[in-house]
Amino acid sequence: MRRVMKIRERILIFCGLALFLFVVSYAFLQEGKAKKIPTPVAESASEQCVESREYMRANHMLLLDDWRHGAVREGERIHVTPDGRKFEKNLSTCFQCHGSRGFCVRCHTYASAKPNCFSCHHEM
Amino acid sequence: MNDNRREFIRKTGLGVLAGLGAATGIFSKSSFETAEAQTTHGASTSGKRWGMVIDTRKCREGCTKCIDACHEVHNVPDFGNAKDEIKWIWKSPYENVFPGESKQFVSEETREKSYLALCNHCDNPPCVRACPTRATFKRSWDGIVAMDYHRCIGCRFCMAACPYGSRSFNWRDPREAIEKRDQAYPTRERGVVEKCNFCSERLAQNLNPACVETCPEGALTFGDLNDPESEVRMLLEKNHTLQRKSELGTRPSVFYII
């Protein structure tokens, strides 16, 4: 004799299935809605950064490392760009144009990067 | 025991002996180096070598203006107790600053006074040899013994190596005890060693060190020891001077007129 499932049991199973499908597809439904990478604009928007924007986005940590090495260990405190602009090799230089540390922090929070520079370098 | 094994043991023994021989060669070389370091022979004479002459006759008892100025511009914390003390420049009694000098019948005035002490920026700095990360190093272009705080791992070998007690360790977060933060110079953090930098950040702007500039008596003179025309060399020429613990061969760049 075939056992007939009770209606209540069926409803439970379908609800469970629906929930399961929703959870599994949730990540895909969110596609295209991800937070945009913060792209803060420099205060003095007319000027250029120390290097090209693309370079800075990808390599500003290398530039800072190079500056630090130059200033502390080689005694070379001035950075000259290919087009002849001069910058002092320290973190305050960045904030002459970028206003405040918030510029760095917003992006780092997004990227989950945690530079420790600002515990000692308290500029801005 | 078969022949093969005996042969193996014999060869290993020979190898060890050869190794020991090579090692003595290496070690005897380094002990030769220390012997050489004990003379003043070998002082660098080319390029710049920043140095200082302290005229202790002009230094006023009880005055701490140079200390205050230095500690202010460099954000040196003041915890108010000896255990946590951080010092770049300080005053100490005669017997602490010049323990090797004669102790008999020293004039009362000399004995009772306190003397300025700071990093000697030695020409032959023992701290530099002790540092495993090269966080402390002698700048090849001007002789300053510098700290690269970014590399310091807080091992304190340099403190053990320094015969002058010129280095302090940050046992606590220094930011807690900085009264007025100077924005122009970075602070340090817990777990790093720090000391006088001869105001290298001011030298880069062609300024004299803060202590030299502040002294109301003009007791401190700063200049290039390798330049025979410099003011410091004039003073050294005209006066009898002392270097702290010169017998150690560290060749301090700070000189005292007593």
PDB file of N, CA, C and O in Angstrom, chain A residues 68-77 88 92 116 119-124, chain B residues 75 134-135 137 141 147-148 150-151 175 181-183 185-189 204:
ATOM      1  N   ARG A  68      61.148  56.402   1.156  1.00  0.00           N
ATOM      2  CA  ARG A  68      61.590  56.177   2.527  1.00  0.00           C
ATOM      3  C   ARG A  68      63.044  55.744   2.538  1.00  0.00           C
ATOM      4  O   ARG A  68      63.860  56.256   3.294  1.00  0.00           O
ATOM      5  N   HIS A  69      63.374  54.815   1.665  1.00  0.00           N
ATOM      6  CA  HIS A  69      64.748  54.336   1.584  1.00  0.00           C
ATOM      7  C   HIS A  69      65.674  55.492   1.202  1.00  0.00           C
ATOM      8  O   HIS A  69      66.729  55.687   1.814  1.00  0.00           O
ATOM      9  N   GLY A  70      65.258  56.252   0.210  1.00  0.00           N
ATOM     10  CA  GLY A  70      66.082  57.372  -0.247  1.00  0.00           C
ATOM     11  C   GLY A  70      66.302  58.398   0.848  1.00  0.00           C
ATOM     12  O   GLY A  70      67.437  58.787   1.131  1.00  0.00           O
ATOM     13  N   ALA A  71      65.226  58.812   1.491  1.00  0.00           N
ATOM     14  CA  ALA A  71      65.334  59.895   2.480  1.00  0.00           C
ATOM     15  C   ALA A  71      66.086  59.442   3.723  1.00  0.00           C
ATOM     16  O   ALA A  71      66.945  60.151   4.234  1.00  0.00           O
ATOM     17  N   VAL A  72      65.782  58.239   4.214  1.00  0.00           N
ATOM     18  CA  VAL A  72      66.368  57.817   5.480  1.00  0.00           C
ATOM     19  C   VAL A  72      67.765  57.230   5.297  1.00  0.00           C
ATOM     20  O   VAL A  72      68.663  57.514   6.079  1.00  0.00           O
ATOM     21  N   ARG A  73      67.955  56.462   4.263  1.00  0.00           N
ATOM     22  CA  ARG A  73      69.214  55.714   4.170  1.00  0.00           C
ATOM     23  C   ARG A  73      70.222  56.270   3.164  1.00  0.00           C
ATOM     24  O   ARG A  73      71.396  55.950   3.237  1.00  0.00           O
ATOM     25  N   GLU A  74      69.746  57.073   2.198  1.00  0.00           N
ATOM     26  CA  GLU A  74      70.669  57.603   1.192  1.00  0.00           C
ATOM     27  C   GLU A  74      70.833  59.114   1.305  1.00  0.00           C
ATOM     28  O   GLU A  74      71.660  59.701   0.617  1.00  0.00           O
ATOM     29  N   GLY A  75      69.993  59.748   2.108  1.00  0.00           N
ATOM     30  CA  GLY A  75      70.088  61.197   2.237  1.00  0.00           C
ATOM     31  C   GLY A  75      69.582  61.932   1.012  1.00  0.00           C
ATOM     32  O   GLY A  75      69.887  63.096   0.809  1.00  0.00           O
ATOM     33  N   GLU A  76      68.798  61.242   0.181  1.00  0.00           N
ATOM     34  CA  GLU A  76      68.236  61.924  -0.991  1.00  0.00           C
ATOM     35  C   GLU A  76      66.777  62.229  -0.725  1.00  0.00           C
ATOM     36  O   GLU A  76      65.931  61.350  -0.759  1.00  0.00           O
ATOM     37  N   ARG A  77      66.517  63.477  -0.437  1.00  0.00           N
ATOM     38  CA  ARG A  77      65.200  63.841   0.050  1.00  0.00           C
ATOM     39  C   ARG A  77      64.313  64.470  -1.017  1.00  0.00           C
ATOM     40  O   ARG A  77      63.180  64.828  -0.747  1.00  0.00           O
ATOM     41  N   GLU A  88      59.309  66.794  -2.118  1.00  0.00           N
ATOM     42  CA  GLU A  88      60.053  66.318  -0.967  1.00  0.00           C
ATOM     43  C   GLU A  88      59.594  64.901  -0.647  1.00  0.00           C
ATOM     44  O   GLU A  88      58.392  64.615  -0.657  1.00  0.00           O
ATOM     45  N   SER A  92      54.011  63.964   4.092  1.00  0.00           N
ATOM     46  CA  SER A  92      53.257  65.228   4.056  1.00  0.00           C
ATOM     47  C   SER A  92      53.038  65.677   2.617  1.00  0.00           C
ATOM     48  O   SER A  92      52.035  66.316   2.308  1.00  0.00           O
ATOM     49  N   ASN A 116      50.927  50.638   8.291  1.00  0.00           N
ATOM     50  CA  ASN A 116      51.053  51.100   9.676  1.00  0.00           C
ATOM     51  C   ASN A 116      51.709  52.483   9.767  1.00  0.00           C
ATOM     52  O   ASN A 116      52.003  52.953  10.845  1.00  0.00           O
ATOM     53  N   SER A 119      50.706  55.395  12.352  1.00  0.00           N
ATOM     54  CA  SER A 119      50.853  55.355  13.808  1.00  0.00           C
ATOM     55  C   SER A 119      51.991  56.278  14.225  1.00  0.00           C
ATOM     56  O   SER A 119      51.943  56.890  15.283  1.00  0.00           O
ATOM     57  N   CYS A 120      53.007  56.411  13.396  1.00  0.00           N
ATOM     58  CA  CYS A 120      54.109  57.328  13.714  1.00  0.00           C
ATOM     59  C   CYS A 120      54.017  58.620  12.910  1.00  0.00           C
ATOM     60  O   CYS A 120      54.266  59.700  13.420  1.00  0.00           O
ATOM     61  N   HIS A 121      53.678  58.494  11.648  1.00  0.00           N
ATOM     62  CA  HIS A 121      53.555  59.685  10.800  1.00  0.00           C
ATOM     63  C   HIS A 121      52.153  60.231  10.979  1.00  0.00           C
ATOM     64  O   HIS A 121      51.207  59.722  10.401  1.00  0.00           O
ATOM     65  N   HIS A 122      52.062  61.279  11.818  1.00  0.00           N
ATOM     66  CA  HIS A 122      50.730  61.748  12.187  1.00  0.00           C
ATOM     67  C   HIS A 122      50.295  62.935  11.343  1.00  0.00           C
ATOM     68  O   HIS A 122      49.422  63.672  11.723  1.00  0.00           O
ATOM     69  N   GLU A 123      51.007  63.174  10.207  1.00  0.00           N
ATOM     70  CA  GLU A 123      50.643  64.344   9.424  1.00  0.00           C
ATOM     71  C   GLU A 123      49.198  64.246   8.951  1.00  0.00           C
ATOM     72  O   GLU A 123      48.720  63.192   8.600  1.00  0.00           O
ATOM     73  N   MET A 124      48.542  65.367   8.939  1.00  0.00           N
ATOM     74  CA  MET A 124      47.110  65.517   8.614  1.00  0.00           C
ATOM     75  C   MET A 124      46.232  64.683   9.533  1.00  0.00           C
ATOM     76  O   MET A 124      45.916  63.567   9.296  1.00  0.00           O
TER      77      MET A 124
ATOM     78  N   ASN B  75      59.440  65.115  19.444  1.00  0.00           N
ATOM     79  CA  ASN B  75      58.362  64.351  20.075  1.00  0.00           C
ATOM     80  C   ASN B  75      58.887  63.257  20.995  1.00  0.00           C
ATOM     81  O   ASN B  75      58.461  62.101  20.926  1.00  0.00           O
ATOM     82  N   ARG B 134      70.515  46.136  10.416  1.00  0.00           N
ATOM     83  CA  ARG B 134      71.054  47.387   9.887  1.00  0.00           C
ATOM     84  C   ARG B 134      70.071  48.539  10.037  1.00  0.00           C
ATOM     85  O   ARG B 134      70.028  49.444   9.209  1.00  0.00           O
ATOM     86  N   ALA B 135      69.246  48.461  11.062  1.00  0.00           N
ATOM     87  CA  ALA B 135      68.342  49.577  11.325  1.00  0.00           C
ATOM     88  C   ALA B 135      69.153  50.769  11.787  1.00  0.00           C
ATOM     89  O   ALA B 135      68.786  51.914  11.549  1.00  0.00           O
ATOM     90  N   PHE B 137      72.805  52.621  11.395  1.00  0.00           N
ATOM     91  CA  PHE B 137      73.911  52.585  10.440  1.00  0.00           C
ATOM     92  C   PHE B 137      74.606  53.934  10.431  1.00  0.00           C
ATOM     93  O   PHE B 137      74.042  54.938  10.840  1.00  0.00           O
ATOM     94  N   TRP B 141      77.813  59.558   4.011  1.00  0.00           N
ATOM     95  CA  TRP B 141      78.100  60.882   3.450  1.00  0.00           C
ATOM     96  C   TRP B 141      78.343  61.952   4.506  1.00  0.00           C
ATOM     97  O   TRP B 141      78.855  63.008   4.186  1.00  0.00           O
ATOM     98  N   MET B 147      69.191  56.167  12.766  1.00  0.00           N
ATOM     99  CA  MET B 147      68.261  55.079  13.040  1.00  0.00           C
ATOM    100  C   MET B 147      67.255  55.031  11.897  1.00  0.00           C
ATOM    101  O   MET B 147      66.690  56.056  11.522  1.00  0.00           O
ATOM    102  N   ASP B 148      67.019  53.837  11.369  1.00  0.00           N
ATOM    103  CA  ASP B 148      65.926  53.653  10.434  1.00  0.00           C
ATOM    104  C   ASP B 148      64.829  52.941  11.229  1.00  0.00           C
ATOM    105  O   ASP B 148      64.856  51.730  11.393  1.00  0.00           O
ATOM    106  N   HIS B 150      62.007  52.232  10.613  1.00  0.00           N
ATOM    107  CA  HIS B 150      61.181  51.283   9.875  1.00  0.00           C
ATOM    108  C   HIS B 150      61.749  49.875   9.932  1.00  0.00           C
ATOM    109  O   HIS B 150      61.068  48.923   9.629  1.00  0.00           O
ATOM    110  N   ARG B 151      63.010  49.769  10.302  1.00  0.00           N
ATOM    111  CA  ARG B 151      63.632  48.448  10.314  1.00  0.00           C
ATOM    112  C   ARG B 151      63.860  47.904  11.707  1.00  0.00           C
ATOM    113  O   ARG B 151      64.238  46.750  11.859  1.00  0.00           O
ATOM    114  N   ARG B 175      53.239  57.971  22.576  1.00  0.00           N
ATOM    115  CA  ARG B 175      52.224  58.993  22.331  1.00  0.00           C
ATOM    116  C   ARG B 175      51.474  59.394  23.601  1.00  0.00           C
ATOM    117  O   ARG B 175      50.969  60.493  23.704  1.00  0.00           O
ATOM    118  N   ARG B 181      52.496  67.728  20.496  1.00  0.00           N
ATOM    119  CA  ARG B 181      53.050  66.988  19.375  1.00  0.00           C
ATOM    120  C   ARG B 181      53.512  67.921  18.257  1.00  0.00           C
ATOM    121  O   ARG B 181      52.740  68.738  17.773  1.00  0.00           O
ATOM    122  N   ASP B 182      54.776  67.790  17.886  1.00  0.00           N
ATOM    123  CA  ASP B 182      55.304  68.565  16.771  1.00  0.00           C
ATOM    124  C   ASP B 182      54.947  67.830  15.488  1.00  0.00           C
ATOM    125  O   ASP B 182      55.358  66.694  15.269  1.00  0.00           O
ATOM    126  N   GLN B 183      54.176  68.496  14.628  1.00  0.00           N
ATOM    127  CA  GLN B 183      53.667  67.820  13.435  1.00  0.00           C
ATOM    128  C   GLN B 183      54.759  67.540  12.410  1.00  0.00           C
ATOM    129  O   GLN B 183      54.592  66.708  11.533  1.00  0.00           O
ATOM    130  N   TYR B 185      57.768  66.268  12.787  1.00  0.00           N
ATOM    131  CA  TYR B 185      58.619  65.088  12.954  1.00  0.00           C
ATOM    132  C   TYR B 185      57.775  63.909  13.426  1.00  0.00           C
ATOM    133  O   TYR B 185      56.957  64.055  14.331  1.00  0.00           O
ATOM    134  N   PRO B 186      58.007  62.723  12.826  1.00  0.00           N
ATOM    135  CA  PRO B 186      57.185  61.568  13.201  1.00  0.00           C
ATOM    136  C   PRO B 186      57.449  61.123  14.643  1.00  0.00           C
ATOM    137  O   PRO B 186      58.540  61.336  15.175  1.00  0.00           O
ATOM    138  N   THR B 187      56.460  60.495  15.247  1.00  0.00           N
ATOM    139  CA  THR B 187      56.662  59.898  16.568  1.00  0.00           C
ATOM    140  C   THR B 187      57.252  58.508  16.365  1.00  0.00           C
ATOM    141  O   THR B 187      57.445  58.071  15.236  1.00  0.00           O
ATOM    142  N   ARG B 188      57.561  57.836  17.436  1.00  0.00           N
ATOM    143  CA  ARG B 188      57.984  56.443  17.353  1.00  0.00           C
ATOM    144  C   ARG B 188      56.891  55.589  17.989  1.00  0.00           C
ATOM    145  O   ARG B 188      55.874  56.092  18.410  1.00  0.00           O
ATOM    146  N   GLU B 189      57.108  54.292  18.072  1.00  0.00           N
ATOM    147  CA  GLU B 189      56.078  53.473  18.685  1.00  0.00           C
ATOM    148  C   GLU B 189      56.671  52.464  19.655  1.00  0.00           C
ATOM    149  O   GLU B 189      57.898  52.310  19.723  1.00  0.00           O
ATOM    150  N   ALA B 204      69.164  68.903   6.834  1.00  0.00           N
ATOM    151  CA  ALA B 204      68.715  68.842   5.446  1.00  0.00           C
ATOM    152  C   ALA B 204      68.186  70.196   4.986  1.00  0.00           C
ATOM    153  O   ALA B 204      68.107  70.464   3.786  1.00  0.00           O
TER     154      ALA B 204
END
